[in-house]
CSV table of C-alpha atoms and ligand atoms in Angstrom, one decimal:
chain,number,residue,atom,x,y,z
A,1,MET,CA,89.2,161.8,-19.6
A,2,THR,CA,91.2,163.3,-16.7
A,3,ALA,CA,89.7,165.9,-14.4
A,4,LYS,CA,91.8,168.6,-16.1
A,5,GLU,CA,90.6,167.6,-19.6
A,6,ARG,CA,87.0,167.7,-18.3
A,7,LEU,CA,87.6,171.2,-16.9
A,8,ARG,CA,89.2,172.4,-20.1
A,9,LYS,CA,86.2,171.1,-22.0
A,10,LYS,CA,83.8,172.9,-19.7
A,11,ILE,CA,85.7,176.2,-20.0
A,12,PHE,CA,85.8,176.0,-23.8
A,13,ALA,CA,82.0,175.2,-23.8
A,14,GLY,CA,81.5,178.5,-21.9
A,15,LYS,CA,80.1,176.7,-18.8
A,16,ARG,CA,80.3,177.9,-15.2
A,17,ILE,CA,83.1,176.3,-13.1
A,18,SER,CA,83.1,175.6,-9.4
A,19,PRO,CA,85.3,177.2,-6.8
A,20,GLY,CA,87.3,174.0,-6.5
A,21,GLU,CA,87.9,173.9,-10.3
A,22,ALA,CA,88.9,177.6,-10.2
A,23,GLU,CA,91.5,176.9,-7.6
A,24,SER,CA,93.0,174.1,-9.7
A,25,LEU,CA,93.5,176.6,-12.5
A,26,PHE,CA,96.3,178.2,-10.5
A,27,THR,CA,98.4,175.0,-11.2
A,28,TRP,CA,97.9,175.2,-15.0
A,29,ASP,CA,100.7,176.3,-17.3
A,30,ILE,CA,100.4,180.0,-17.9
A,31,LEU,CA,100.0,179.7,-21.7
A,32,GLU,CA,97.3,177.1,-21.4
A,33,LEU,CA,95.4,179.2,-18.8
A,34,GLY,CA,95.8,182.3,-20.9
A,35,GLU,CA,94.4,180.6,-24.0
A,36,ALA,CA,91.3,179.4,-22.0
A,37,ALA,CA,90.8,182.9,-20.5
A,38,ASP,CA,91.1,184.6,-23.8
A,39,LEU,CA,88.6,182.2,-25.3
A,40,ARG,CA,86.1,183.1,-22.6
A,41,ARG,CA,86.8,186.8,-23.2
A,42,ARG,CA,86.2,186.4,-27.0
A,43,LEU,CA,82.9,184.6,-26.3
A,44,LEU,CA,81.7,187.7,-24.5
A,45,HIS,CA,83.5,190.4,-26.6
A,46,PRO,CA,84.2,189.1,-30.1
A,47,ALA,CA,84.9,192.7,-31.3
A,48,ASN,CA,88.4,192.7,-29.8
A,49,THR,CA,88.0,196.3,-28.5
A,50,VAL,CA,89.7,197.5,-25.3
A,51,GLY,CA,88.1,200.5,-23.6
A,52,PHE,CA,89.5,203.3,-21.4
A,53,ILE,CA,88.0,206.4,-19.8
A,54,LEU,CA,89.3,209.9,-19.1
A,55,ASP,CA,89.0,210.3,-15.3
A,56,ARG,CA,90.5,211.8,-12.2
A,57,ILE,CA,90.8,210.4,-8.8
A,58,ILE,CA,90.6,213.1,-6.1
A,59,ASN,CA,91.8,211.8,-2.7
A,60,PHE,CA,90.1,214.6,-0.7
A,61,THR,CA,91.6,213.7,2.6
A,62,ASN,CA,94.1,211.1,4.0
A,63,ILE,CA,92.9,211.5,7.6
A,64,CYS,CA,91.6,208.1,8.4
A,65,GLU,CA,90.7,206.4,11.6
A,66,ALA,CA,91.0,202.9,10.2
A,67,ALA,CA,94.8,203.1,9.7
A,68,CYS,CA,95.0,199.8,7.8
A,69,ASP,CA,98.3,198.0,7.9
A,70,PHE,CA,98.4,197.6,4.1
A,71,CYS,CA,97.8,201.3,3.4
A,72,ALA,CA,100.6,203.9,2.7
A,73,PHE,CA,98.1,206.6,2.0
A,74,HIS,CA,96.6,207.4,5.4
A,75,ALA,CA,98.0,210.1,7.5
A,76,ARG,CA,100.7,208.9,9.9
A,77,ALA,CA,101.8,206.3,7.2
A,78,ALA,CA,103.9,207.9,4.4
A,79,LEU,CA,102.1,211.2,4.0
A,80,LYS,CA,101.4,214.2,6.2
A,81,PRO,CA,97.7,214.7,7.1
A,82,TYR,CA,95.8,216.9,4.6
A,83,VAL,CA,92.2,217.9,3.7
A,84,LEU,CA,91.5,219.5,0.3
A,85,SER,CA,89.3,222.6,0.4
A,86,ARG,CA,86.2,222.8,-1.8
A,87,PRO,CA,87.9,225.3,-4.2
A,88,GLU,CA,90.8,222.9,-4.6
A,89,ILE,CA,88.5,220.1,-5.5
A,90,ILE,CA,86.5,222.2,-7.9
A,91,ALA,CA,89.7,223.4,-9.6
A,92,LYS,CA,90.8,219.8,-10.2
A,93,ILE,CA,87.5,218.9,-11.8
A,94,GLU,CA,87.6,222.1,-13.9
A,95,GLU,CA,91.0,220.9,-15.3
A,96,LEU,CA,89.6,217.4,-16.0
A,97,ALA,CA,86.5,218.8,-17.7
A,98,SER,CA,88.6,221.1,-19.9
A,99,LYS,CA,90.5,218.1,-21.2
A,100,GLY,CA,87.3,216.2,-22.0
A,101,GLY,CA,87.3,214.0,-18.9
A,102,THR,CA,84.0,212.4,-17.9
A,103,GLN,CA,84.4,210.8,-14.5
A,104,VAL,CA,85.6,211.7,-11.1
A,105,MET,CA,86.4,209.3,-8.3
A,106,LEU,CA,86.3,211.1,-4.9
A,107,GLN,CA,87.9,208.9,-2.3
A,108,GLY,CA,89.1,209.8,1.1
A,109,GLY,CA,90.1,208.2,4.4
A,110,LEU,CA,87.5,207.5,7.1
A,111,HIS,CA,87.8,211.0,8.6
A,112,PRO,CA,86.6,210.9,12.2
A,113,GLY,CA,85.0,214.3,12.0
A,114,TYR,CA,83.0,214.0,8.7
A,115,ARG,CA,79.3,213.5,8.7
A,116,LEU,CA,76.8,212.9,5.9
A,117,ALA,CA,76.4,216.6,5.2
A,118,ASP,CA,80.1,216.9,4.4
A,119,TYR,CA,79.7,214.3,1.7
A,120,THR,CA,76.3,215.4,0.3
A,121,GLY,CA,77.6,219.1,0.3
A,122,MET,CA,80.6,218.1,-1.8
A,123,VAL,CA,78.6,216.0,-4.2
A,124,ARG,CA,75.9,218.6,-4.6
A,125,GLU,CA,78.3,221.4,-5.4
A,126,ILE,CA,80.3,219.4,-7.9
A,127,LYS,CA,77.1,218.2,-9.7
A,128,SER,CA,75.7,221.8,-9.8
A,129,ARG,CA,78.9,223.0,-11.4
A,130,PHE,CA,79.6,220.0,-13.6
A,131,PRO,CA,76.3,218.3,-14.5
A,132,GLY,CA,78.0,216.3,-17.3
A,133,ILE,CA,80.7,214.7,-15.0
A,134,ARG,CA,79.8,211.3,-13.6
A,135,LEU,CA,80.6,210.8,-9.9
A,136,HIS,CA,81.8,207.3,-9.4
A,137,SER,CA,82.9,207.9,-5.9
A,138,PHE,CA,83.5,206.9,-2.2
A,139,SER,CA,83.7,203.2,-1.2
A,140,PRO,CA,81.7,200.7,0.8
A,141,SER,CA,83.9,201.5,3.8
A,142,GLU,CA,83.2,205.2,3.5
A,143,LEU,CA,79.4,204.6,3.2
A,144,ALA,CA,79.4,202.4,6.3
A,145,HIS,CA,81.6,205.0,8.1
A,146,ILE,CA,79.2,207.8,7.2
A,147,ALA,CA,76.2,205.7,8.4
A,148,ALA,CA,77.9,205.0,11.7
A,149,LYS,CA,79.1,208.5,12.3
A,150,SER,CA,75.8,210.1,11.4
A,151,SER,CA,73.7,207.4,13.2
A,152,LEU,CA,71.8,206.7,10.1
A,153,THR,CA,70.9,203.5,8.2
A,154,LEU,CA,73.0,202.6,5.1
A,155,ASP,CA,69.8,202.9,3.0
A,156,ARG,CA,69.3,206.5,4.2
A,157,VAL,CA,73.0,207.3,3.5
A,158,VAL,CA,72.7,205.9,0.0
A,159,THR,CA,69.4,207.7,-0.6
A,160,GLU,CA,70.8,211.1,0.5
A,161,LEU,CA,74.0,210.7,-1.6
A,162,GLN,CA,72.1,209.7,-4.6
A,163,ASP,CA,69.7,212.6,-4.2
A,164,ALA,CA,72.7,214.9,-4.0
A,165,GLY,CA,74.0,213.5,-7.3
A,166,LEU,CA,76.2,210.5,-6.7
A,167,ASP,CA,76.1,208.2,-9.7
A,168,SER,CA,77.8,205.0,-8.7
A,169,VAL,CA,80.3,203.7,-6.1
A,170,PRO,CA,83.6,201.8,-6.7
A,171,GLY,CA,83.7,198.4,-5.0
A,172,ALA,CA,87.0,198.9,-3.1
A,173,ALA,CA,86.8,195.4,-1.7
A,174,ASP,CA,90.4,194.8,-0.7
A,175,LEU,CA,90.3,191.0,0.0
A,176,LEU,CA,87.0,189.6,1.1
A,177,VAL,CA,88.4,187.1,3.5
A,178,ASP,CA,87.8,187.9,7.1
A,179,ARG,CA,90.8,185.9,8.4
A,180,ILE,CA,93.0,188.4,6.5
A,181,ARG,CA,90.9,191.5,7.1
A,182,SER,CA,90.9,190.9,10.8
A,183,LYS,CA,94.8,190.9,10.7
A,184,VAL,CA,95.5,193.8,8.2
A,185,SER,CA,92.4,196.1,8.5
A,186,PRO,CA,90.6,195.3,11.8
A,187,ARG,CA,88.9,198.7,12.0
A,188,LYS,CA,87.5,198.5,8.4
A,189,ILE,CA,84.3,196.8,7.5
A,190,GLY,CA,84.2,193.0,7.2
A,191,THR,CA,82.9,190.9,4.2
A,192,ALA,CA,79.3,190.8,5.4
A,193,MET,CA,79.0,194.6,5.6
A,194,TRP,CA,80.7,195.0,2.2
A,195,VAL,CA,78.0,192.7,0.8
A,196,GLU,CA,75.3,194.7,2.7
A,197,VAL,CA,76.5,197.9,1.1
A,198,MET,CA,76.3,196.3,-2.3
A,199,ARG,CA,72.7,195.2,-1.6
A,200,SER,CA,71.8,198.7,-0.5
A,201,LEU,CA,73.3,200.3,-3.6
A,202,HIS,CA,71.4,197.7,-5.7
A,203,ARG,CA,68.1,198.5,-3.9
A,204,HIS,CA,68.7,202.1,-5.1
A,205,GLY,CA,69.4,201.1,-8.6
A,206,MET,CA,73.1,202.2,-8.4
A,207,ARG,CA,76.0,200.3,-10.1
A,208,SER,CA,79.4,199.4,-8.7
A,209,SER,CA,82.6,197.6,-9.6
A,210,ALA,CA,84.4,194.9,-7.7
A,211,THR,CA,88.1,194.9,-6.9
A,212,MET,CA,90.6,192.5,-5.4
A,213,THR,CA,93.8,193.3,-3.6
A,214,TYR,CA,95.8,190.1,-3.3
A,215,GLY,CA,99.3,189.3,-1.9
A,216,LEU,CA,98.3,189.9,1.7
A,217,GLY,CA,99.3,186.4,2.9
A,218,GLU,CA,96.2,184.6,1.6
A,219,THR,CA,96.1,181.1,0.2
A,220,ALA,CA,95.0,180.1,-3.3
A,221,GLY,CA,91.7,178.9,-1.8
A,222,GLU,CA,91.2,182.3,-0.1
A,223,ARG,CA,91.7,184.0,-3.5
A,224,ILE,CA,88.9,181.9,-4.8
A,225,GLU,CA,86.8,182.7,-1.6
A,226,HIS,CA,87.1,186.4,-2.6
A,227,LEU,CA,86.0,185.7,-6.2
A,228,ALA,CA,83.1,183.5,-5.0
A,229,VAL,CA,81.7,186.4,-2.8
A,230,VAL,CA,81.9,188.7,-5.9
A,231,ARG,CA,80.2,186.1,-8.2
A,232,GLY,CA,77.5,185.5,-5.6
A,233,VAL,CA,76.7,189.2,-5.2
A,234,GLN,CA,76.7,189.6,-8.9
A,235,ASP,CA,74.3,186.6,-9.3
A,236,GLU,CA,72.0,188.2,-6.8
A,237,THR,CA,72.2,191.9,-7.9
A,238,GLY,CA,74.0,192.3,-11.3
A,239,ILE,CA,75.5,195.4,-9.8
A,240,PHE,CA,79.1,195.1,-11.0
A,241,ARG,CA,80.1,196.6,-14.3
A,242,ALA,CA,83.7,195.5,-14.0
A,243,PHE,CA,86.2,193.5,-11.9
A,244,ILE,CA,89.6,194.9,-11.2
A,245,PRO,CA,92.3,192.8,-9.5
A,246,TRP,CA,95.6,194.3,-8.3
A,247,SER,CA,98.5,193.2,-6.2
A,248,PHE,CA,99.3,194.6,-2.8
A,249,SER,CA,102.2,197.1,-2.9
A,250,PRO,CA,104.0,196.8,0.4
A,251,LYS,CA,106.4,199.8,0.3
A,252,HIS,CA,105.9,202.4,3.0
A,253,THR,CA,103.2,200.3,4.7
A,254,ARG,CA,103.3,198.5,8.0
A,255,LEU,CA,103.6,195.3,6.0
A,256,GLU,CA,106.8,196.5,4.2
A,257,SER,CA,108.6,193.2,4.7
A,258,THR,CA,105.9,191.3,2.7
A,259,VAL,CA,107.4,189.8,-0.5
A,260,PRO,CA,105.3,191.4,-3.4
A,261,ALA,CA,103.3,189.1,-5.6
A,262,THR,CA,104.9,188.3,-9.0
A,263,GLY,CA,103.9,189.2,-12.5
A,264,LEU,CA,102.9,185.6,-13.1
A,265,ASP,CA,100.6,185.7,-10.1
A,266,TYR,CA,99.0,188.7,-11.6
A,267,LEU,CA,98.4,187.2,-15.0
A,268,LYS,CA,97.0,184.0,-13.4
A,269,ILE,CA,94.6,186.0,-11.2
A,270,VAL,CA,93.4,187.9,-14.3
A,271,ALA,CA,92.9,184.7,-16.3
A,272,VAL,CA,91.2,182.8,-13.4
A,273,SER,CA,88.9,185.8,-12.8
A,274,ARG,CA,87.8,186.0,-16.4
A,275,ILE,CA,86.9,182.3,-16.3
A,276,PHE,CA,85.3,182.1,-12.9
A,277,LEU,CA,83.5,185.5,-13.0
A,278,ASP,CA,81.3,184.4,-15.9
A,279,ASN,CA,78.7,187.1,-14.9
A,280,ILE,CA,81.0,190.1,-15.1
A,281,ARG,CA,81.6,191.6,-18.6
A,282,TYR,CA,84.6,193.7,-18.1
A,283,ILE,CA,87.9,192.7,-16.5
A,284,GLN,CA,90.3,195.6,-16.1
A,285,ALA,CA,94.1,195.4,-16.5
A,286,GLY,CA,95.6,197.1,-13.5
A,287,TRP,CA,98.3,199.2,-15.1
A,288,LEU,CA,98.7,201.5,-12.2
A,289,THR,CA,100.0,198.8,-9.8
A,290,GLU,CA,101.3,196.3,-12.3
A,291,GLY,CA,102.9,198.6,-14.8
A,292,LEU,CA,102.0,199.2,-18.4
A,293,LYS,CA,103.8,196.2,-19.9
A,294,LEU,CA,102.2,193.6,-17.6
A,295,ALA,CA,98.8,195.3,-18.1
A,296,GLN,CA,99.3,194.9,-21.8
A,297,LEU,CA,100.0,191.2,-21.4
A,298,ALA,CA,96.8,190.9,-19.3
A,299,LEU,CA,94.9,191.9,-22.4
A,300,ALA,CA,95.9,188.5,-23.9
A,301,MET,CA,94.7,186.7,-20.8
A,302,GLY,CA,91.1,187.8,-20.4
A,303,ALA,CA,91.3,191.5,-19.6
A,304,ASN,CA,89.4,193.8,-21.9
A,305,ASP,CA,89.5,197.2,-20.3
A,306,MET,CA,92.4,199.5,-19.3
A,307,GLY,CA,90.4,201.6,-16.7
A,308,GLY,CA,91.2,205.3,-16.5
A,309,VAL,CA,93.8,207.5,-17.9
A,310,LEU,CA,94.1,208.9,-14.4
A,311,MET,CA,95.0,212.5,-14.0
A,312,GLU,CA,95.7,212.1,-10.3
A,313,GLU,CA,96.0,209.3,-7.8
A,314,LYS,CA,97.6,209.3,-4.4
A,315,VAL,CA,96.7,206.0,-2.7
A,316,VAL,CA,98.8,203.7,-4.9
A,317,ARG,CA,101.5,206.4,-5.5
A,318,ALA,CA,102.0,206.7,-1.7
A,319,THR,CA,103.6,203.1,-1.9
A,320,GLY,CA,106.1,204.3,-4.5
A,321,ALA,CA,104.3,202.2,-7.1
A,322,GLY,CA,102.1,203.7,-9.7
A,323,ALA,CA,102.9,203.8,-13.4
A,324,LYS,CA,102.1,207.0,-15.3
A,325,ALA,CA,100.4,207.1,-18.7
A,326,GLY,CA,98.5,209.4,-20.9
A,327,MET,CA,96.0,208.8,-23.7
A,328,ALA,CA,98.7,208.4,-26.3
A,329,GLU,CA,100.4,205.6,-24.4
A,330,PHE,CA,97.1,203.9,-23.8
A,331,ILE,CA,96.3,203.9,-27.5
A,332,ASP,CA,99.7,202.7,-28.5
A,333,LEU,CA,99.8,200.0,-25.9
A,334,ILE,CA,96.3,198.6,-26.9
A,335,LYS,CA,97.1,198.8,-30.6
A,336,ASN,CA,100.4,197.0,-30.1
A,337,ALA,CA,98.5,194.2,-28.2
A,338,GLY,CA,96.5,193.7,-31.4
A,339,LYS,CA,93.3,195.3,-30.1
A,340,THR,CA,91.2,198.3,-31.0
A,341,PRO,CA,91.3,201.1,-28.4
A,342,VAL,CA,88.0,202.8,-27.7
A,343,LEU,CA,87.1,205.7,-25.4
A,344,ARG,CA,84.2,204.8,-23.1
A,345,ASP,CA,82.1,206.4,-20.4
A,346,SER,CA,81.3,205.2,-16.9
A,347,ASP,CA,78.7,202.8,-18.1
A,348,TYR,CA,81.2,201.2,-20.5
A,349,LYS,CA,79.4,202.7,-23.5
A,350,ILE,CA,81.7,203.6,-26.4
A,351,LEU,CA,82.1,207.4,-26.7
A,352,ASP,CA,84.7,207.4,-29.5
A,353,ARG,CA,85.9,204.5,-31.7
A,354,ARG,CA,88.8,206.6,-33.0
A,355,PRO,CA,90.2,208.2,-29.8
A,356,ALA,CA,93.6,208.9,-31.6
A,357,ARG,CA,92.1,211.9,-33.3
A,358,ARG,CA,91.7,213.6,-29.9
A,359,LEU,CA,95.4,213.7,-29.6
A,360,LYS,CA,95.8,216.2,-32.5
B,401,LIG,S1,92.9,201.7,3.1
B,401,LIG,FE1,91.3,203.2,3.2
B,401,LIG,S2,90.4,202.8,5.2
B,401,LIG,FE2,92.4,201.7,5.2
B,401,LIG,S3,93.8,203.2,6.1
B,401,LIG,FE3,93.9,203.5,3.9
B,401,LIG,S4,92.4,205.2,3.5
B,401,LIG,FE4,92.0,204.3,5.6
């Protein structure tokens, strides 16, 4: 039996594969890889449902002292500096709540003037007005930034934000490869601190998600290095509800001359993630960066969630990328992929098995 046949057998038996084996999957034919990834998805989710959530991303400021090369969102990149006022933030959440939305992602730049009280004040006011809204907000970089600016430990920052009402924190990992991070985001936290934030959140019983931004000049081995960090943290903590890969969109960034990753790259990353990340239940199709049609294909290659019907998002849209979709498009797209669309909450619990009736 060849090494490839042995690996195929291992995957179909639902066994864990090594980083070296995962890297070899990038050389497989796309249909063969997709079949293996879809089988692993079916072992975990035989029901064939694909979830989505009604949420809103509120990018409350783009003033950021990190000024990463791959970011088109921060002030001085493509956009003028801005800070949303508290009433503006509240009005956006009111609109979301009136449409049945259940989750808000507050995300900002690393504002040099913000301290812990600015964040806890925002969280407390939102939670007091909208107790039913889940705040899946900020990022590991923002938490580390708050700790440094406020001269507090990470644990204290997490405690205070949790007391104020923060429910969970998106993983916002970029690429967990320090060779790349030191080039494209030298003022942002490194891999070790990202892991420390996850450990701190875990100590407080909070959940997170893991993401991956690829196409930043990394090798295939470094893509697996990222996935290995995520799998290791999940083995240790079980903190991740989902994994969300997306490609780097170079337009309007300082890395504008970078050739964007291809659709085939994306589908391979989704499939390899599904197989390698055997301890994460939900793999999201990144429709915002990859477009709806490619996201639909990802549902046949291991992905089983569509993420949010976002009412607002500025970070990706600042690059000029950023598909737009409403609930009706999501439902059609999932059905046309041969799956059953379900509306879910932040914990991936199904809220509605017949979301189409909400369109009437
Ligand atoms: S990616 Fe985040 S930390 Fe980096 S410049 Fe953009 S907003 Fe700031």
